[in-house]
JSON list of C-alpha atoms in Angstrom, two decimals:
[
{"chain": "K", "resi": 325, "resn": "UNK", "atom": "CA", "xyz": [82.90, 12.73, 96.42]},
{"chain": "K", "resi": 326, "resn": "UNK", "atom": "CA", "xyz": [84.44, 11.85, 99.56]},
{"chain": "K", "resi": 327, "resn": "UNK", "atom": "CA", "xyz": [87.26, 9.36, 99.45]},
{"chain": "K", "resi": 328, "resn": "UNK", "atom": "CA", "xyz": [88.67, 7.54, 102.93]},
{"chain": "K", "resi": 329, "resn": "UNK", "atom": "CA", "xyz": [92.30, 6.40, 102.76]},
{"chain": "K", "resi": 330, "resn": "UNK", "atom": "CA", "xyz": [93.29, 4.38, 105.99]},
{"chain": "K", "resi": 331, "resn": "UNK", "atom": "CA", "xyz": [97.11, 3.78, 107.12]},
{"chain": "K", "resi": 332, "resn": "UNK", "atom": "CA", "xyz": [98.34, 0.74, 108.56]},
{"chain": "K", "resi": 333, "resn": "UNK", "atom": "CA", "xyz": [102.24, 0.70, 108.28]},
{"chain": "K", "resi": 334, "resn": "UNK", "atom": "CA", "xyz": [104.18, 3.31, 110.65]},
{"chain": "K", "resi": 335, "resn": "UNK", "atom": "CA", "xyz": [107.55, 3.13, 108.50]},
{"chain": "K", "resi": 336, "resn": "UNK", "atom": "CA", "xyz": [107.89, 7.33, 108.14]},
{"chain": "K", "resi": 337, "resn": "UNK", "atom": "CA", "xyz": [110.33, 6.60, 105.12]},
{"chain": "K", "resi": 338, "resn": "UNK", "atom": "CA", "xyz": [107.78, 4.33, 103.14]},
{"chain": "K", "resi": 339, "resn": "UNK", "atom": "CA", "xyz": [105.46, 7.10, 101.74]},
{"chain": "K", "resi": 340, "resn": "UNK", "atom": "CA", "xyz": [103.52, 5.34, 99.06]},
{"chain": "K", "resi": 341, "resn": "UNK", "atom": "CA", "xyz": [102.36, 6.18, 95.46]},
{"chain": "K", "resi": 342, "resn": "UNK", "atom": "CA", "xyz": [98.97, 7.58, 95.49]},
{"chain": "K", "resi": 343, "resn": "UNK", "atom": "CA", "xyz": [96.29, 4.96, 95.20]},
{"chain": "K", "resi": 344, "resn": "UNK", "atom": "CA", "xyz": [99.01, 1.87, 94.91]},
{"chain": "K", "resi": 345, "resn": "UNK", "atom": "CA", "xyz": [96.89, 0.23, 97.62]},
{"chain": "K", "resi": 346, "resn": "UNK", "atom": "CA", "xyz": [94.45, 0.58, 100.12]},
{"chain": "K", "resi": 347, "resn": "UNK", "atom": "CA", "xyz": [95.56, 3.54, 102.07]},
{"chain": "K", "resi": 348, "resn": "UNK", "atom": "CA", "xyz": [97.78, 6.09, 102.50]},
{"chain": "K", "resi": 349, "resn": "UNK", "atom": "CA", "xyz": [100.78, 5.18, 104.78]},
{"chain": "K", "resi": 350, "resn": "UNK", "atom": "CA", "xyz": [102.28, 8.36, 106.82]},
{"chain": "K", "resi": 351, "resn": "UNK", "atom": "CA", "xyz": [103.80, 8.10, 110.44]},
{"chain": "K", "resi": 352, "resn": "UNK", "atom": "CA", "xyz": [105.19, 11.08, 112.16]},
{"chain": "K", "resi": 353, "resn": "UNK", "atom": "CA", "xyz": [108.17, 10.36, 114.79]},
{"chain": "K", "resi": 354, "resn": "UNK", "atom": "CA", "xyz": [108.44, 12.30, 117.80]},
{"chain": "K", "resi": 355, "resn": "UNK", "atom": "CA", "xyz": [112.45, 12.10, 116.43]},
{"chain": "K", "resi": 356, "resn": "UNK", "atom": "CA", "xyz": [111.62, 15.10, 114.63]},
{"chain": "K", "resi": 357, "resn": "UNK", "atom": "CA", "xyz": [110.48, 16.79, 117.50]},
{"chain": "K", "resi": 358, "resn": "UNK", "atom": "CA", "xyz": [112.24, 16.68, 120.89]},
{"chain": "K", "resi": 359, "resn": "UNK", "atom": "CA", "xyz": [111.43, 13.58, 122.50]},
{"chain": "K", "resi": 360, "resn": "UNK", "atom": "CA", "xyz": [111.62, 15.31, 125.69]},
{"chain": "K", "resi": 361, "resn": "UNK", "atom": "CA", "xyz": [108.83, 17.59, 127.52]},
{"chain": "K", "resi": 362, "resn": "UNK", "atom": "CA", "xyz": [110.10, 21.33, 127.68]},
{"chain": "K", "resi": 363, "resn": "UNK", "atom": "CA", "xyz": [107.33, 22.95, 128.64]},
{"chain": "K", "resi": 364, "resn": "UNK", "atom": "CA", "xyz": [104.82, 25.09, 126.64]},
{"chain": "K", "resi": 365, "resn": "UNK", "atom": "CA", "xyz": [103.43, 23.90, 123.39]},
{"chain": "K", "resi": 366, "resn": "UNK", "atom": "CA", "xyz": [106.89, 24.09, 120.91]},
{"chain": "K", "resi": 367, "resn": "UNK", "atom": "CA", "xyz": [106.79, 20.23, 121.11]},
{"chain": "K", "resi": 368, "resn": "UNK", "atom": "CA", "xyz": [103.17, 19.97, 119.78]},
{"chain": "K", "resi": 369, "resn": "UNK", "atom": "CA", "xyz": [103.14, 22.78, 117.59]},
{"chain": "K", "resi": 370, "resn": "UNK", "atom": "CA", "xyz": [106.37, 21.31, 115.45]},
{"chain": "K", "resi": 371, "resn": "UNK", "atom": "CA", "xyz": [104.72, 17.70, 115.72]},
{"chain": "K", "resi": 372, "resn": "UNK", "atom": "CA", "xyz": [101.68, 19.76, 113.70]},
{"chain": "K", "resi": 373, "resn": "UNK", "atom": "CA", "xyz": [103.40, 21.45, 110.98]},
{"chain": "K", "resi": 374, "resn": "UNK", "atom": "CA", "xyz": [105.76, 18.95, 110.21]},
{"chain": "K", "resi": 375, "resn": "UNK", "atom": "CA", "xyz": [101.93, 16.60, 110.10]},
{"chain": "K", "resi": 376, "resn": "UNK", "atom": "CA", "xyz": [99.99, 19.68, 107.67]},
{"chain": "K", "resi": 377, "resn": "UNK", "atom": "CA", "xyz": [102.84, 19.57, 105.25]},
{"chain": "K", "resi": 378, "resn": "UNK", "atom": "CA", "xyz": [102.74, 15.61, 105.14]},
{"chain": "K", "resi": 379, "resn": "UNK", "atom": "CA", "xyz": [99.07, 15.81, 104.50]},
{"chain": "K", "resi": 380, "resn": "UNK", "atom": "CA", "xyz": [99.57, 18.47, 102.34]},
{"chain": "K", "resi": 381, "resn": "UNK", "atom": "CA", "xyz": [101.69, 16.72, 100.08]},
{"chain": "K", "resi": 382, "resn": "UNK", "atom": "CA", "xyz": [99.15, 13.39, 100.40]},
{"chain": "K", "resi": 383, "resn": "UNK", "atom": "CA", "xyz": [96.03, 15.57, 99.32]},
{"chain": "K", "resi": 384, "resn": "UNK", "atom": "CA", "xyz": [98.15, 16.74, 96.63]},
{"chain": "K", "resi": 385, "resn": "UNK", "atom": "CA", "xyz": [99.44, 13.66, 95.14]},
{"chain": "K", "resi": 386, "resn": "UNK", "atom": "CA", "xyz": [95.74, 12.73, 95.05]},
{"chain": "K", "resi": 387, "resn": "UNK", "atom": "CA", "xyz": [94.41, 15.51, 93.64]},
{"chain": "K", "resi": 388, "resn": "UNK", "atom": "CA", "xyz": [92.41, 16.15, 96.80]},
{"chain": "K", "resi": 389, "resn": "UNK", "atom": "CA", "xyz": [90.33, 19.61, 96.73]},
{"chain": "K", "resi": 390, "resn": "UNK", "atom": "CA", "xyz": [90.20, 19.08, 100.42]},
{"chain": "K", "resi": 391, "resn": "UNK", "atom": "CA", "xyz": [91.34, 17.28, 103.68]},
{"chain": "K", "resi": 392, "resn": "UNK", "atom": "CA", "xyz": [88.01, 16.82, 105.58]},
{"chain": "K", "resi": 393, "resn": "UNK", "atom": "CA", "xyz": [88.88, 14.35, 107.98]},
{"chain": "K", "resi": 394, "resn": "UNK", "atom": "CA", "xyz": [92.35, 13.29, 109.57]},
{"chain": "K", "resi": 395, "resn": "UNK", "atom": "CA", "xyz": [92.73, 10.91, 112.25]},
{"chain": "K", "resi": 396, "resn": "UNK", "atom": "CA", "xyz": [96.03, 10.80, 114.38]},
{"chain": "K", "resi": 397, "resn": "UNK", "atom": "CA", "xyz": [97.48, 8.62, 116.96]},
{"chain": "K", "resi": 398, "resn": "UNK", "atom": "CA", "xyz": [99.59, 9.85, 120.00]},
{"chain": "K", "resi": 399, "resn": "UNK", "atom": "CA", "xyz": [102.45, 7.20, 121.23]},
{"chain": "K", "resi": 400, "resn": "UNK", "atom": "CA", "xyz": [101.57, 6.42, 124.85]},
{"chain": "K", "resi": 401, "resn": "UNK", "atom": "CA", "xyz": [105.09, 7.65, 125.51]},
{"chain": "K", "resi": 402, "resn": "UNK", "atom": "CA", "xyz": [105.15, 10.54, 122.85]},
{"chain": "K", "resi": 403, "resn": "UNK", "atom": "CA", "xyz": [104.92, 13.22, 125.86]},
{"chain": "K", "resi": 404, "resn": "UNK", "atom": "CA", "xyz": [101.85, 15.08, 123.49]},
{"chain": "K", "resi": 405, "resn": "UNK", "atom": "CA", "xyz": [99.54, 16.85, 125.61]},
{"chain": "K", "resi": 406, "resn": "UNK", "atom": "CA", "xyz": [95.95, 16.28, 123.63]},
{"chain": "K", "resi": 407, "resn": "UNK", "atom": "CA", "xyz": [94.71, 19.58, 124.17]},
{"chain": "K", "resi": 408, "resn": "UNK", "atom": "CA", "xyz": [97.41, 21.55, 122.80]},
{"chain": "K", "resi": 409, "resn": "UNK", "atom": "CA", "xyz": [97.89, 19.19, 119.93]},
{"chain": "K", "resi": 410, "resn": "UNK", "atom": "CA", "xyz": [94.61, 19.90, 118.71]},
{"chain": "K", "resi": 411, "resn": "UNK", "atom": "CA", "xyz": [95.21, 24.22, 118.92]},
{"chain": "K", "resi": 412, "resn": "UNK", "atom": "CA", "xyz": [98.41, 23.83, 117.12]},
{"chain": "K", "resi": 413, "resn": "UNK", "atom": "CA", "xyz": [96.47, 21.29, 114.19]},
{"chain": "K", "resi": 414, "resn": "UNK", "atom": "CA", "xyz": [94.43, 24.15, 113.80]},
{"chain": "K", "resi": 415, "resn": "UNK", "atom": "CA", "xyz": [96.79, 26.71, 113.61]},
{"chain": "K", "resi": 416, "resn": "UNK", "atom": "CA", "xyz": [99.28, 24.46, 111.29]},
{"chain": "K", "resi": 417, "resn": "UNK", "atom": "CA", "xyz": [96.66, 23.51, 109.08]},
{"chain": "K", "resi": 418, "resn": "UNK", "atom": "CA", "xyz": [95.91, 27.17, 108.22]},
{"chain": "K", "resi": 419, "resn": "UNK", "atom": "CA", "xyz": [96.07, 28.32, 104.51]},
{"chain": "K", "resi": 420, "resn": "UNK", "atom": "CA", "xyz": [96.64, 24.22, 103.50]},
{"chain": "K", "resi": 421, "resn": "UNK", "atom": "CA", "xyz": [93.87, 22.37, 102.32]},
{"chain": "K", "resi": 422, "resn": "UNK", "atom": "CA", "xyz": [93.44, 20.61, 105.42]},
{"chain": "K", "resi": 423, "resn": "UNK", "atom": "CA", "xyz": [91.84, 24.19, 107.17]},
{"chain": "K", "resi": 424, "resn": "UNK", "atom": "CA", "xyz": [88.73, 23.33, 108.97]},
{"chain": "K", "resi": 425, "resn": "UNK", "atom": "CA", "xyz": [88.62, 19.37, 108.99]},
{"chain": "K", "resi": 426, "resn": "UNK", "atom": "CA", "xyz": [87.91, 17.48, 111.78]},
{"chain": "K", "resi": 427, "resn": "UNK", "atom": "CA", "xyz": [90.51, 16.23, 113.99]},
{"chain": "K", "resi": 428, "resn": "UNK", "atom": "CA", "xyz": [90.12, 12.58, 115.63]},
{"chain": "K", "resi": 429, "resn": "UNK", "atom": "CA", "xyz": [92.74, 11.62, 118.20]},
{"chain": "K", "resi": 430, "resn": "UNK", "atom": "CA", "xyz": [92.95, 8.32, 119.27]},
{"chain": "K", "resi": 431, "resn": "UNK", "atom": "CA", "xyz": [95.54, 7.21, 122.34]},
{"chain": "K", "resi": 432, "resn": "UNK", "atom": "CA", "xyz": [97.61, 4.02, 122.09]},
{"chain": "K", "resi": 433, "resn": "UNK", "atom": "CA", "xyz": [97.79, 2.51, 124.73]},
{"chain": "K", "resi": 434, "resn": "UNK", "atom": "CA", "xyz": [100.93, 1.58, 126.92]},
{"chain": "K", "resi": 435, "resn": "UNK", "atom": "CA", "xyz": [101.72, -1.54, 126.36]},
{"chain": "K", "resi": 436, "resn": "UNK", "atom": "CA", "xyz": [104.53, -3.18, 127.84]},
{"chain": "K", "resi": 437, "resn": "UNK", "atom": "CA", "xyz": [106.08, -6.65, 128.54]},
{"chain": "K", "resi": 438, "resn": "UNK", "atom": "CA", "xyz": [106.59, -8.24, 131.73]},
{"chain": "K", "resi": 439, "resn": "UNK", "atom": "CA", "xyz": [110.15, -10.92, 131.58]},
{"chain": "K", "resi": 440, "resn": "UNK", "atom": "CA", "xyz": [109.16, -11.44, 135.41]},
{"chain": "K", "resi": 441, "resn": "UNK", "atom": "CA", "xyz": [106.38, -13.19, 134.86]},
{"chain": "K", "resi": 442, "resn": "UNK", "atom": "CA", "xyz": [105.96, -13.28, 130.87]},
{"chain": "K", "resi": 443, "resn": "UNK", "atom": "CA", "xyz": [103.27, -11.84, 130.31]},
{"chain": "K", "resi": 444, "resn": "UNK", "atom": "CA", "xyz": [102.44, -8.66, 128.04]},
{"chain": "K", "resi": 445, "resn": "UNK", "atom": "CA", "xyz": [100.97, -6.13, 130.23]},
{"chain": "K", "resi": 446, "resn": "UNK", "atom": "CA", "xyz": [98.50, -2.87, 129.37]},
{"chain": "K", "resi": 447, "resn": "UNK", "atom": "CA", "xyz": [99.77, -0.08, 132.25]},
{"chain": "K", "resi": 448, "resn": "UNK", "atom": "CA", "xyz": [97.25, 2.35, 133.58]},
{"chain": "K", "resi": 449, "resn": "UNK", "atom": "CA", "xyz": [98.89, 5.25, 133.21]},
{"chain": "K", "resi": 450, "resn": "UNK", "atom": "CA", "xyz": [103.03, 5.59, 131.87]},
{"chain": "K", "resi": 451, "resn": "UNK", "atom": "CA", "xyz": [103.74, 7.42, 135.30]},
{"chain": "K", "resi": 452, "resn": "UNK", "atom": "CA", "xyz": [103.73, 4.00, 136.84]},
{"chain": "K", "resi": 453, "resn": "UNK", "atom": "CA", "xyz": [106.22, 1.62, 135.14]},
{"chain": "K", "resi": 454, "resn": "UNK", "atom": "CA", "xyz": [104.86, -1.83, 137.32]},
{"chain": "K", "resi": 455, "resn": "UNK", "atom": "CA", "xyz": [103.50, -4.93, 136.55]},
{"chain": "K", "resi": 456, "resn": "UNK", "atom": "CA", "xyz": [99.98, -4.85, 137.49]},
{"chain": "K", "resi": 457, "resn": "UNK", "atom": "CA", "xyz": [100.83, -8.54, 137.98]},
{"chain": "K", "resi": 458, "resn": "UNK", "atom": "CA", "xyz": [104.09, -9.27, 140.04]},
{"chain": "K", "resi": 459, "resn": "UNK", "atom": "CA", "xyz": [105.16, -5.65, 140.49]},
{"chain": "K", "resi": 460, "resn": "UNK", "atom": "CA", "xyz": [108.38, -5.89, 138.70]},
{"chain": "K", "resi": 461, "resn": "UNK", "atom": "CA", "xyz": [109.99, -2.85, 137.48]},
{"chain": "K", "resi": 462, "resn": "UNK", "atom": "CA", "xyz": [111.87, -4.62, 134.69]},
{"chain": "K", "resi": 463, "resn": "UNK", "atom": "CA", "xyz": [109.92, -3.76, 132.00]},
{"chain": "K", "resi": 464, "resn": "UNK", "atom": "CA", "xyz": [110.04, -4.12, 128.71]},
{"chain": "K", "resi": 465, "resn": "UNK", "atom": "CA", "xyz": [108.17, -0.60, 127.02]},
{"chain": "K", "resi": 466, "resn": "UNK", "atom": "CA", "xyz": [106.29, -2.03, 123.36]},
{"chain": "K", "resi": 467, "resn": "UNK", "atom": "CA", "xyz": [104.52, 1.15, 123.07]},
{"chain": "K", "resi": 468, "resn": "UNK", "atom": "CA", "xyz": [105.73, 3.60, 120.82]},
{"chain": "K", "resi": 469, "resn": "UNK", "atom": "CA", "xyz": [106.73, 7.43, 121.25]},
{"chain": "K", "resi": 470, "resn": "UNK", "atom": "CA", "xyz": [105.48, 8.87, 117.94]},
{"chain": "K", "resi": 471, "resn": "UNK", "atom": "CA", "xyz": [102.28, 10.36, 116.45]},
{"chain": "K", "resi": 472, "resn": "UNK", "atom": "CA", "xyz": [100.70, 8.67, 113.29]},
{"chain": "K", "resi": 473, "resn": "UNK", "atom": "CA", "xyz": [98.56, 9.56, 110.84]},
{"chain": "K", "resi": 474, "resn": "UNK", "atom": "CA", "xyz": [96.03, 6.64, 110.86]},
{"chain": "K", "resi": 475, "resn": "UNK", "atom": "CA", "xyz": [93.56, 8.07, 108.28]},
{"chain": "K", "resi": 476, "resn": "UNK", "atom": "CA", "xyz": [92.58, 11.09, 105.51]},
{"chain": "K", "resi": 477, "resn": "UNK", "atom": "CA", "xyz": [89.09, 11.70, 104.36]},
{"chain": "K", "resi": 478, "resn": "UNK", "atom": "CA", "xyz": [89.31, 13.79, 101.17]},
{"chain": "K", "resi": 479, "resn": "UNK", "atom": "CA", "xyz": [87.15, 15.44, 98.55]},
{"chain": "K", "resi": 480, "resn": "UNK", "atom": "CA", "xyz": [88.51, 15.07, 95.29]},
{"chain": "K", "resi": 481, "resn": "UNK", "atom": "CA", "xyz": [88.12, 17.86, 92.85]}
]
């Protein structure tokens, strides 16, 4: 039996009671990380064992035999680099019961809000802080810097 438990709240201290709703609610903070790129995959690799021991616990509390789907979401300004996030999931999720599932990442995008011109604006790319519309440099970043767990597909036991 497979069992699909979506997320929709990113409060990181709001960790609900198995099966009190419709989903499991988990959000990982870059806070717990370093915010701040230092080069190599440290960043990534604490952002993924910090995430195998929350979804640990989850597939626990729900008497999961195992995790076979988990779907994250990297912060348009979370300075994750995709490609080493998913080699450190693999290696964090070792020996848990989350070994071998498939990893979906999704990208937020980064959104952003224009006082210039009032308008909420989607930028290309976070290297270039402009509004696509008046070029203003004042803006206002709505985009978040953390990684989320959106989903878990389990088996139960």
């Amino acid at each position: 039996m497979t069992c699909h438990f979506d997320s929709l709240d990113t409060r990181s201290d709001s960790l609900p009671q198995p099966f009190s709703r419709a989903g499991i609610v988990i959000a990982l903070p870059v806070a717990f990380a370093s915010a701040k790129r230092t080069g190599g995959v440290m960043h990534e690799l604490t952002l993924c064992q910090r995430a195998a021991e929350i979804i640990e616990q989850q597939a626990q509390q729900l008497g999961a035999r195992k995790v076979t789907g988990v779907w994250l979401e990297i912060g348009a300004f979370s300075c994750v680099e995709r490609s080493a996030l998913e080699f450190c999931f693999e290696l964090a999720c070792r020996d848990t019961r989350a070994e071998g599932c498939a990893l979906h990442l999704s990208q937020q995008e980064a959104q952003c809000w224009c006082p210039q011109c009032q308008r909420n604006v989607q930028l290309l790319t976070t290297l270039v802080r402009r509004c696509p519309h008046c070029h203003s440099a004042d803006l206002r970043i709505d985009a978040n810097d953390s990684v989320q767990i959106k989903r878990l597909e389990i088996e139960q036991e």
